[in-house]
Each structure stands twice: as structure tokens, then as C-alpha cells.
Coordinates of C-alpha atoms in Angstrom, one line a residue:
Chain A
M3 CA -29.5 -20.6 28.3
G4 CA -32.0 -19.5 30.9
L5 CA -34.1 -16.5 32.0
A6 CA -33.9 -13.5 29.8
K7 CA -33.2 -10.0 31.1
R8 CA -36.2 -7.9 30.4
I9 CA -36.6 -4.6 28.6
I10 CA -39.6 -2.6 29.7
P11 CA -40.7 0.6 28.0
C12 CA -42.6 2.9 30.3
L13 CA -45.3 5.3 29.4
D14 CA -46.3 8.3 31.5
V15 CA -50.1 8.7 31.1
T16 CA -52.3 11.6 32.2
A17 CA -56.0 11.7 31.7
G18 CA -55.7 8.9 29.2
R19 CA -53.0 10.4 27.1
V20 CA -49.3 9.8 26.9
V21 CA -47.3 12.7 28.2
K22 CA -45.1 14.3 25.5
G23 CA -46.4 11.8 23.0
T24 CA -43.9 9.9 20.8
N25 CA -42.6 10.4 17.4
F26 CA -43.0 7.0 15.8
V27 CA -43.5 8.2 12.3
D28 CA -46.4 6.0 11.4
L29 CA -48.6 6.1 14.4
R30 CA -52.1 7.3 13.8
D31 CA -52.3 8.8 17.3
A32 CA -49.0 9.5 19.0
G33 CA -50.8 10.2 22.3
D34 CA -52.7 6.9 22.5
P35 CA -51.2 4.6 25.1
V36 CA -52.8 1.5 23.7
E37 CA -51.4 2.1 20.2
I38 CA -48.0 2.8 21.6
A39 CA -48.1 -0.3 23.8
R40 CA -49.1 -2.4 20.8
R41 CA -46.1 -1.0 18.9
Y42 CA -43.7 -1.9 21.7
D43 CA -45.2 -5.4 21.8
E44 CA -44.5 -5.7 18.1
Q45 CA -40.9 -4.6 18.7
G46 CA -40.4 -7.3 21.2
A47 CA -40.9 -5.5 24.5
D48 CA -41.0 -8.0 27.4
E49 CA -43.5 -6.0 29.4
V50 CA -45.1 -2.5 29.3
T51 CA -45.5 -0.2 32.2
F52 CA -48.0 2.6 32.5
L53 CA -47.4 5.3 35.0
D54 CA -50.6 7.2 35.7
I55 CA -49.6 10.8 36.6
T56 CA -53.1 12.2 36.4
A57 CA -53.4 14.9 39.0
S58 CA -57.1 15.5 39.3
S59 CA -59.0 12.7 41.1
D60 CA -62.1 13.0 38.9
Q61 CA -60.1 11.8 35.9
R62 CA -58.4 8.9 37.7
D63 CA -60.8 6.2 36.4
I64 CA -59.7 6.9 32.8
I65 CA -56.7 4.8 33.3
L66 CA -59.0 1.8 33.9
H67 CA -60.4 2.1 30.4
I68 CA -56.9 2.4 29.0
V69 CA -55.8 -0.7 30.8
E70 CA -58.9 -2.6 29.5
A71 CA -58.3 -1.6 26.0
C72 CA -54.6 -2.5 26.2
A73 CA -55.2 -5.9 27.8
A74 CA -57.6 -6.8 24.9
Q75 CA -54.8 -6.2 22.4
V76 CA -51.4 -6.7 23.9
F77 CA -50.6 -10.1 25.3
I78 CA -47.5 -9.4 27.3
P79 CA -47.4 -8.4 31.0
L80 CA -48.8 -4.9 31.8
T81 CA -47.8 -3.1 35.0
V82 CA -49.7 0.0 36.1
G83 CA -48.7 2.4 38.8
G84 CA -49.4 5.9 40.0
G85 CA -51.9 7.0 42.6
V86 CA -52.5 3.5 44.0
R87 CA -53.6 4.1 47.6
S88 CA -55.6 1.0 48.7
V89 CA -56.2 -2.7 48.1
A90 CA -59.4 -1.6 46.3
D91 CA -57.3 0.4 43.9
V92 CA -55.1 -2.6 43.3
R93 CA -58.1 -4.8 42.6
R94 CA -59.7 -2.3 40.2
L95 CA -56.5 -2.2 38.1
L96 CA -56.1 -6.0 38.1
N97 CA -59.7 -6.5 37.2
A98 CA -59.3 -4.1 34.3
G99 CA -56.5 -6.2 33.0
A100 CA -53.2 -5.1 34.6
D101 CA -50.9 -8.0 35.6
K102 CA -49.0 -6.1 38.2
V103 CA -49.7 -3.0 40.2
S104 CA -46.9 -0.8 41.5
M105 CA -47.2 1.4 44.6
N106 CA -44.8 4.0 45.9
T107 CA -45.9 6.7 48.3
A108 CA -48.7 4.6 49.6
A109 CA -46.2 1.9 50.6
V110 CA -44.1 4.3 52.5
D111 CA -47.1 5.9 54.3
N112 CA -48.6 2.6 55.1
P113 CA -46.3 -0.4 54.7
D114 CA -49.2 -2.7 55.8
L115 CA -50.8 -2.0 52.5
V116 CA -48.0 -4.0 50.8
A117 CA -48.6 -6.9 53.1
E118 CA -52.4 -6.7 52.8
A119 CA -52.4 -6.4 49.0
S120 CA -49.9 -9.1 48.6
A121 CA -51.9 -11.5 50.8
K122 CA -55.0 -10.7 48.8
V123 CA -53.8 -10.8 45.2
G124 CA -50.4 -12.6 45.5
N125 CA -47.0 -11.2 45.6
Q126 CA -46.5 -11.7 41.8
C127 CA -48.9 -8.8 41.3
I128 CA -47.3 -6.4 43.7
V129 CA -44.4 -4.1 42.6
V130 CA -43.0 -1.6 45.0
A131 CA -41.5 1.4 43.3
I132 CA -38.7 3.1 45.2
D133 CA -37.4 6.5 44.2
A134 CA -34.0 7.0 45.7
K135 CA -31.5 9.9 46.0
Q136 CA -27.9 9.6 47.0
V137 CA -27.2 11.3 50.4
A138 CA -23.7 10.0 51.0
P139 CA -21.2 7.8 49.2
G140 CA -22.9 4.4 49.0
Q141 CA -26.0 5.6 50.8
W142 CA -29.4 6.4 49.3
E143 CA -32.6 7.8 50.8
V144 CA -36.1 7.0 49.7
F145 CA -38.1 10.0 48.5
T146 CA -41.8 10.1 47.7
H147 CA -44.2 12.5 45.9
G148 CA -42.2 12.4 42.8
G149 CA -39.0 13.0 44.6
R150 CA -40.1 16.1 46.5
K151 CA -40.5 14.6 49.9
R152 CA -37.8 12.9 52.0
T153 CA -38.7 9.9 54.1
G154 CA -35.6 9.3 56.2
L155 CA -35.7 5.6 54.9
D156 CA -32.5 4.0 53.6
A157 CA -33.2 2.7 50.1
V158 CA -31.5 -0.7 50.6
A159 CA -33.1 -1.3 54.0
W160 CA -36.5 -0.3 52.6
A161 CA -36.1 -2.7 49.7
C162 CA -35.4 -5.5 52.1
R163 CA -38.4 -4.5 54.2
V164 CA -40.8 -4.5 51.2
Q165 CA -39.6 -7.9 50.2
Q166 CA -40.5 -9.1 53.7
L167 CA -43.8 -7.4 53.5
G168 CA -44.6 -9.3 50.3
A169 CA -43.5 -7.3 47.3
G170 CA -42.9 -9.5 44.3
E171 CA -40.6 -7.1 42.5
I172 CA -38.9 -3.7 43.0
L173 CA -38.9 -0.9 40.5
L174 CA -35.9 1.2 41.5
T175 CA -35.6 4.7 40.2
S176 CA -32.6 7.0 40.8
M177 CA -33.9 10.5 41.3
D178 CA -30.4 11.8 40.7
R179 CA -30.3 10.2 37.2
D180 CA -33.9 10.4 36.1
G181 CA -34.1 12.6 33.1
T182 CA -30.4 13.2 32.8
R183 CA -29.7 10.5 30.1
N184 CA -26.4 9.8 31.9
G185 CA -27.2 6.2 32.7
F186 CA -28.5 4.3 35.7
D187 CA -27.1 4.9 39.2
L188 CA -25.2 1.6 39.0
P189 CA -24.0 1.4 42.6
L190 CA -27.5 2.0 43.8
T191 CA -28.9 -0.6 41.5
R192 CA -26.3 -3.2 42.5
A193 CA -26.7 -2.5 46.2
V194 CA -30.4 -3.1 46.1
S195 CA -30.3 -6.0 43.7
D196 CA -27.6 -7.8 45.8
A197 CA -29.6 -7.2 49.0
V198 CA -32.9 -8.7 47.9
D199 CA -34.0 -12.0 46.4
I200 CA -36.9 -10.6 44.3
P201 CA -36.3 -9.2 40.9
V202 CA -35.2 -5.5 40.5
I203 CA -36.0 -3.3 37.6
A204 CA -33.5 -0.5 37.1
S205 CA -34.9 2.9 36.1
G206 CA -33.8 6.5 35.6
G207 CA -31.2 8.0 33.4
V208 CA -31.1 5.8 30.2
G209 CA -29.6 7.8 27.3
N210 CA -28.2 5.1 25.1
L211 CA -28.1 1.3 24.7
Q212 CA -24.9 0.9 26.6
H213 CA -26.7 2.2 29.6
L214 CA -29.2 -0.6 29.4
A215 CA -26.5 -3.2 29.1
D216 CA -24.6 -1.6 32.1
G217 CA -27.8 -1.8 34.2
V218 CA -27.7 -5.6 33.8
T219 CA -24.0 -6.4 33.8
Q220 CA -22.8 -3.8 36.4
G221 CA -26.1 -3.0 38.2
R222 CA -27.2 -6.7 38.2
A223 CA -30.7 -5.6 37.5
D224 CA -33.1 -8.3 36.3
A225 CA -34.9 -5.9 34.0
V226 CA -34.3 -2.4 32.7
L227 CA -36.9 0.3 32.2
A228 CA -36.7 3.2 29.9
A229 CA -38.9 5.8 28.4
S230 CA -37.5 8.5 26.2
I231 CA -35.0 6.5 24.2
F232 CA -37.8 4.4 22.9
H233 CA -40.5 7.0 22.7
F234 CA -38.7 9.4 20.4
G235 CA -37.7 6.6 18.0
E236 CA -34.0 6.8 18.6
F237 CA -33.9 3.1 19.2
T238 CA -36.4 0.3 18.9
V239 CA -36.7 -2.3 21.6
R240 CA -35.4 -4.8 19.1
Q241 CA -32.3 -2.8 18.6
A242 CA -31.8 -2.6 22.3
K243 CA -32.1 -6.3 22.6
E244 CA -29.7 -7.0 19.7
F245 CA -27.2 -4.7 21.3
M246 CA -27.5 -6.5 24.6
R247 CA -27.2 -9.9 23.0
E248 CA -24.0 -8.9 21.3
R249 CA -22.6 -8.2 24.7
G250 CA -23.5 -11.6 26.0
I251 CA -26.7 -10.7 27.8
E252 CA -29.5 -13.2 27.4
V253 CA -32.6 -11.6 25.9
R254 CA -35.8 -12.7 24.2
L255 CA -35.4 -12.0 20.5
Chain B
M20 CA -71.8 -35.5 29.6
A21 CA -72.9 -33.6 26.6
S22 CA -70.5 -31.0 25.4
A23 CA -72.5 -29.7 22.5
S24 CA -71.9 -26.1 23.5
G25 CA -68.5 -25.7 22.1
R26 CA -68.0 -23.6 25.2
I27 CA -64.5 -23.1 26.6
A28 CA -64.9 -22.7 30.4
V29 CA -62.3 -21.0 32.5
V30 CA -62.7 -22.3 36.0
D31 CA -63.0 -19.4 38.4
Y32 CA -62.5 -20.4 42.1
G33 CA -62.0 -16.9 43.3
M34 CA -58.2 -16.8 43.3
G35 CA -57.1 -13.7 41.4
N36 CA -57.8 -12.2 38.1
L37 CA -58.7 -14.3 35.2
R38 CA -59.3 -11.5 32.7
S39 CA -56.0 -12.0 31.0
V40 CA -56.7 -15.7 30.4
W41 CA -60.2 -14.9 29.2
Q42 CA -59.0 -12.1 26.9
A43 CA -56.3 -14.2 25.2
L44 CA -58.7 -17.1 24.7
V45 CA -61.3 -14.8 23.2
H46 CA -58.6 -13.4 20.9
V47 CA -57.9 -16.9 19.5
A48 CA -61.2 -18.7 19.8
E49 CA -62.7 -17.4 16.6
G50 CA -66.0 -16.4 17.9
R51 CA -66.7 -19.4 20.2
E52 CA -68.0 -18.9 23.7
V53 CA -65.3 -18.3 26.3
L54 CA -66.7 -18.2 29.8
V55 CA -65.1 -17.4 33.1
T56 CA -67.3 -19.3 35.5
A57 CA -67.6 -20.6 39.1
D58 CA -70.7 -22.6 38.2
P59 CA -70.0 -26.4 38.3
A60 CA -72.8 -27.0 35.8
L61 CA -71.3 -24.7 33.2
V62 CA -67.9 -26.4 33.6
A63 CA -69.5 -29.8 33.3
T64 CA -71.2 -29.0 30.1
A65 CA -68.2 -27.2 28.5
E66 CA -66.5 -28.7 25.5
R67 CA -63.0 -27.6 26.9
V68 CA -61.8 -26.6 30.3
V69 CA -59.1 -24.2 31.2
F70 CA -57.8 -24.5 34.8
P71 CA -55.8 -21.4 35.7
G72 CA -54.4 -20.4 39.1
Q73 CA -52.4 -17.8 40.8
G74 CA -51.4 -17.0 44.4
A75 CA -50.7 -19.7 46.9
M76 CA -51.6 -23.3 46.3
P77 CA -53.2 -23.9 49.8
D78 CA -55.6 -21.0 49.2
C79 CA -56.3 -22.3 45.7
M80 CA -57.1 -25.8 47.0
R81 CA -59.3 -24.4 49.8
E82 CA -61.3 -22.2 47.4
L83 CA -61.7 -25.0 44.9
E84 CA -63.3 -27.2 47.6
A85 CA -65.3 -24.3 49.1
R86 CA -66.9 -23.6 45.8
G87 CA -67.8 -27.1 45.0
L88 CA -65.6 -27.3 41.9
R89 CA -63.3 -30.1 42.8
A90 CA -65.4 -32.9 41.5
V91 CA -66.2 -31.2 38.2
V92 CA -62.6 -30.3 37.6
L93 CA -61.5 -33.9 38.3
E94 CA -64.2 -35.1 35.9
A95 CA -63.1 -32.7 33.2
A96 CA -59.5 -33.8 33.6
K97 CA -60.6 -37.4 32.8
S98 CA -62.9 -36.6 29.9
K99 CA -62.3 -33.4 27.8
P100 CA -59.6 -31.2 26.5
F101 CA -58.1 -29.7 29.7
L102 CA -55.5 -27.0 30.0
G103 CA -53.8 -26.3 33.4
I104 CA -51.9 -23.0 33.7
C105 CA -49.4 -22.1 36.5
I106 CA -50.9 -23.1 39.9
G107 CA -53.5 -25.0 37.7
L108 CA -50.6 -27.2 36.7
Q109 CA -49.3 -27.6 40.3
M110 CA -52.7 -28.4 41.7
L111 CA -52.9 -31.5 39.4
F112 CA -50.1 -33.1 41.4
E113 CA -50.4 -35.1 44.7
H114 CA -48.8 -32.8 47.1
S115 CA -47.3 -29.3 47.4
D116 CA -44.6 -28.2 49.8
E117 CA -46.2 -24.8 49.7
G118 CA -48.3 -24.9 52.8
D119 CA -47.8 -28.8 52.9
V120 CA -51.2 -29.4 51.2
P121 CA -52.5 -32.3 49.1
G122 CA -53.3 -31.6 45.5
L123 CA -55.8 -33.2 43.1
G124 CA -53.5 -36.2 42.4
V125 CA -54.1 -36.4 38.7
F126 CA -50.4 -36.7 38.2
A127 CA -48.1 -38.6 40.5
G128 CA -45.4 -36.4 42.1
G129 CA -45.0 -33.3 44.2
V130 CA -44.5 -29.5 44.0
R131 CA -41.3 -28.1 45.4
R132 CA -39.8 -24.6 45.9
F133 CA -36.8 -23.8 43.8
P134 CA -33.9 -25.0 46.0
A135 CA -32.2 -21.9 47.5
E136 CA -28.7 -23.6 47.3
K137 CA -29.1 -24.1 43.5
M138 CA -30.2 -20.5 42.7
I139 CA -26.9 -19.5 41.1
A140 CA -26.4 -18.6 37.5
P141 CA -23.5 -20.0 35.5
Q142 CA -21.7 -16.7 35.8
G143 CA -22.1 -16.8 39.6
D144 CA -24.9 -14.3 39.9
K145 CA -27.7 -15.0 42.3
L146 CA -30.9 -16.2 40.7
K147 CA -34.0 -14.4 42.1
V148 CA -37.1 -16.2 43.3
P149 CA -39.9 -15.8 42.1
H150 CA -38.6 -17.0 38.7
M151 CA -40.1 -14.0 36.8
G152 CA -39.8 -13.3 33.1
W153 CA -39.2 -15.0 29.8
N154 CA -37.5 -18.4 29.7
E155 CA -37.1 -21.2 27.2
V156 CA -39.4 -24.1 27.1
K157 CA -37.7 -27.1 25.5
H158 CA -39.9 -29.7 24.0
T159 CA -39.0 -33.1 25.5
R160 CA -41.7 -34.8 23.5
S161 CA -43.8 -33.7 20.5
H162 CA -47.4 -32.7 21.2
P163 CA -50.2 -31.2 19.1
L164 CA -50.1 -28.1 21.4
W165 CA -46.5 -27.4 20.4
N166 CA -47.5 -27.0 16.8
G167 CA -46.2 -23.8 15.4
I168 CA -44.1 -23.1 18.4
A169 CA -40.3 -23.3 18.1
D170 CA -38.5 -25.8 20.4
G171 CA -37.0 -23.5 23.0
A172 CA -39.4 -20.6 22.4
R173 CA -39.6 -18.2 25.4
F174 CA -42.7 -18.0 27.5
Y175 CA -43.5 -15.7 30.5
F176 CA -43.1 -17.3 33.9
V177 CA -44.0 -16.1 37.4
H178 CA -43.6 -18.8 40.1
S179 CA -41.6 -19.9 43.1
Y180 CA -42.5 -23.6 43.1
C181 CA -42.2 -26.2 40.4
V182 CA -43.6 -29.7 39.8
E183 CA -41.6 -32.9 40.0
P184 CA -43.5 -35.7 38.2
L185 CA -42.8 -39.3 39.3
D186 CA -43.7 -40.5 35.9
R187 CA -41.2 -38.9 33.5
E188 CA -43.3 -40.0 30.6
C189 CA -45.8 -37.2 31.2
I190 CA -43.1 -34.5 30.7
V191 CA -43.4 -32.6 27.5
G192 CA -41.5 -29.4 28.3
M193 CA -38.4 -28.6 30.4
T194 CA -36.9 -25.2 31.4
D195 CA -33.7 -24.3 33.2
Y196 CA -33.5 -22.0 36.1
G197 CA -30.8 -23.0 38.5
I198 CA -32.1 -26.5 38.0
P199 CA -33.8 -28.1 35.1
F200 CA -37.5 -28.2 36.0
T201 CA -40.6 -29.6 34.4
S202 CA -42.5 -26.7 32.7
A203 CA -45.1 -28.7 30.8
V204 CA -46.8 -32.1 31.2
A205 CA -49.4 -33.9 29.1
R206 CA -51.3 -37.1 29.2
D207 CA -54.3 -38.1 27.1
N208 CA -56.7 -35.1 27.2
I209 CA -54.7 -33.1 29.6
F210 CA -52.0 -30.5 28.9
A211 CA -50.6 -28.3 31.7
I212 CA -48.0 -25.7 31.7
Q213 CA -46.1 -23.7 34.4
C214 CA -45.8 -20.4 32.4
H215 CA -48.6 -18.0 31.4
P216 CA -49.4 -18.5 27.7
E217 CA -51.9 -15.6 28.0
K218 CA -49.0 -13.3 28.6
S219 CA -46.5 -14.9 26.3
A220 CA -47.1 -13.0 23.1
E221 CA -47.1 -15.0 19.8
A222 CA -45.9 -18.3 21.3
G223 CA -48.5 -18.2 24.0
L224 CA -51.3 -17.3 21.6
A225 CA -50.3 -20.1 19.3
L226 CA -50.6 -22.6 22.2
L227 CA -54.0 -21.3 23.3
S228 CA -55.2 -21.3 19.7
S229 CA -54.1 -25.0 19.3
F230 CA -55.8 -25.8 22.5
T231 CA -59.1 -24.4 21.3
R232 CA -59.0 -26.8 18.3
W233 CA -57.2 -29.8 20.0
K234 CA -58.9 -33.2 19.5
P235 CA -57.1 -35.5 21.9

């Protein structure tokens, strides 16, 4: 036995509230990210990720209070991303209690930011999120701004580049699959995971538990991230782990 | 030196964020004072000392010296309940291959990077470095800080280097990742562990809780 594959529920947060909420039946406040994070911790989640999608800049500091409250109650790793533009942003989130900070558009616009942040806070704290779309068979391009803007960067080459720059982990989202519930883009996941030596989190498209298992066995992901299948109470994290274990995948149960 | 305070001091030498460690200790310390401090006097008068660390060991050693904390940490390691975490474990050894720097030499042995040629899973998959995530800690010896924690319970790890003690007697925990490596050591009043108990859910909180009450 060795290292477990991780299951990471992801919460989209705007102005301090979880987008779409969840339908855990017995939550007092279905929009409270801290309460939901605590629930996932109880279910055995290996980490929790908050993606801050707050649009207006005057509400951006709200996420810091959420992170503080979460870190006081949930003793598993917490990753926070969304709108991170500078080393100062990284520091603010870490000081509030985040364990890792993920950056996406800012890394593409200014790759030196990855190197600078990693040198300052350690690569274990720096996650680079890559949003990729297939552009040809076996070829994927990096997009930014929530998938609206092409970058011309090849996703596999970019993953290798950010590893060199000092990323400690890659959060890889297939824009083609995100929201479809058709499963991860497995060739993309595998291509990136095989190309780098740092852990890869597969994201985008999970609709059932088999998809999570496939991400690990076929995509060779080190961790799998999902939102809706957990939020709407279809499956608990524990059920997901039991499913994976029955298929020979090592998990923390 | 007097340790009447009951204070638990978390040594802050300016490397990274200690909020998680502080927060988890507060959670289990039952109202006792938990202080993140860079003040040698407050470390010296603490009842217990937590020695965390993240980032690169050369930077950690440099900052420890620069802030005048080396002597007080060494003294604490001789005299009071002392918990090393992650780089705080590695710094207790004599030497690290990371940056080729000397450590504090509290334990004999060195710190080595996971050997690239051994980073292959039994199924043939490549094992990633850093070793990041939840892995099993097997108890090679009983210890009061293992109380309430199952042998083989999983803890959260993030590291690229691991310790190689010369004196195998000090090893209390082992973990497998490509190679079997030492994940916890203990001797007298010292316990030090490679993983992050502050991020390891129930198992980690149980360990921290035991530490706050440990009478070596």
C-alpha cells in the first residue's frame, strides 16, 4: 500500500456564497462554503478547493474571511483559486489559512509570477490551473478567462513549462467536458500526467463514479476533482471512495 | 529554565505560513496558550515547542540562524516536549542534500531526495515528486504520541526529501513511496514527523492532542 489517490470536491464561491448551493438535506445554510467544506471533510474528502468567481473587485476580500473561517474548522488541505494576480494575492490567501493557491490566467499572462511565487512560498503551495480545449486529435490548447480566450499555448508543453517554473501541482480542466457530465477528457489527462513529474488533478465532466475511477486508471491522474455530483447529494465522497477501492484504486477510507 | 507558562510555542523563523499549525493546536489545546513566535525568550520559557517548516531547507536554516533562534531550538530539543514537523524534522538531522547544507545535528544521519530511479509504483506507473497526499504511517515502535491512532493510519504529506537516520533505534514510523522511508522519529523528549498532522484530519488532531499532554 502507498499513496492514496485523492478526491477533491470543488466549490464555486462568489461574494462569499456557494454558487447554485447544494442540496444536502440537513444543512442549515446550503450557501455557506464553510459548512459545506466541513460536511465534505466529514465524508472523507482528501482536500477541498474553493474557486472564487467573484466578479466585482470590491467584494474580492470576502473570500479571505471564508478561508479564515474554514481553516479554523476543517483540518484537511484547502486550495483557493480565482482572481489571483500577484504574489501579494498568494500571500494574503495563505495567511488567511489556504494551504495552496491556484493561478490560471495570471500564470499565462506572466509566467514569471509562477516562479516568483514558488520561490517565495514554496512550490508545494503553488497550483497552476490549466483550462484546455482539444484543437486536433491528440492536441489541446490552453484557454484563459474561463475558456473564452485562446492563448496559442499547447496544453502539454505549458504543463511542462509551469513545472519548470516551480508549480507544485497542476489542476487540469477540459473545457470540452466541463459541465457535460460525460467524464474527463482521458487522453488529455493522460498526456499531461505522463509528461510531468508533479501531481495532476483531473477536472471537468464528472457525471458518475466510474468517471472518477477512469480519471485515475486511464487518465493516470493523481487526484480527481468534481463539483456537481457531490453538491447535489447524488453521491457522497465516501461512496466515491468505496467505488474506487472496489476497483483496486488505493484511497483513504 | 522555568516553563510555568503552559505555553505551546510554535517557532516562527519566517518561512511560510504557520496559521494551519497554530489553528490545529488551538483546536486541541483546550484553552491553553498557543503562540506563533519568533522571540527566542518566548520559546525558551514555553512548556512545549513545535518546530514546523516548509519550503527549502537551506532557506530554513539560514532564517533560523538570522533570527537568532538556533540556540533556543537546540536547547528546547534537549529539555522539553518538542515536536518537529516536515522540514522541522529534516532540520534535526546532520546534513541535507537539498542545497548541500548542514542541519542541527540532533539526530545522526542525512536528508536525501526521493531517488528518481525508484519512483515507480508496483503497477509500473511513475510516482510523482513531490510526494503529495495521504499515505500510511506504519508504527515501527510504540510511542505515547501514537495513542489513539491506528497503525497504518493515513496522514497528509508534501515533500521531495526524506530523512535517513543512522541510528535505526530512533525510527517510530515508516511509510512507503517507491522506497520505504522514515516518516517519524523519536528520542526522549523529541518527536518529529515528516507529514503534516495539522492537515491530517482526525489522525493528525489526535497526534497534536497527545503532544499537548505528553509527559516524556
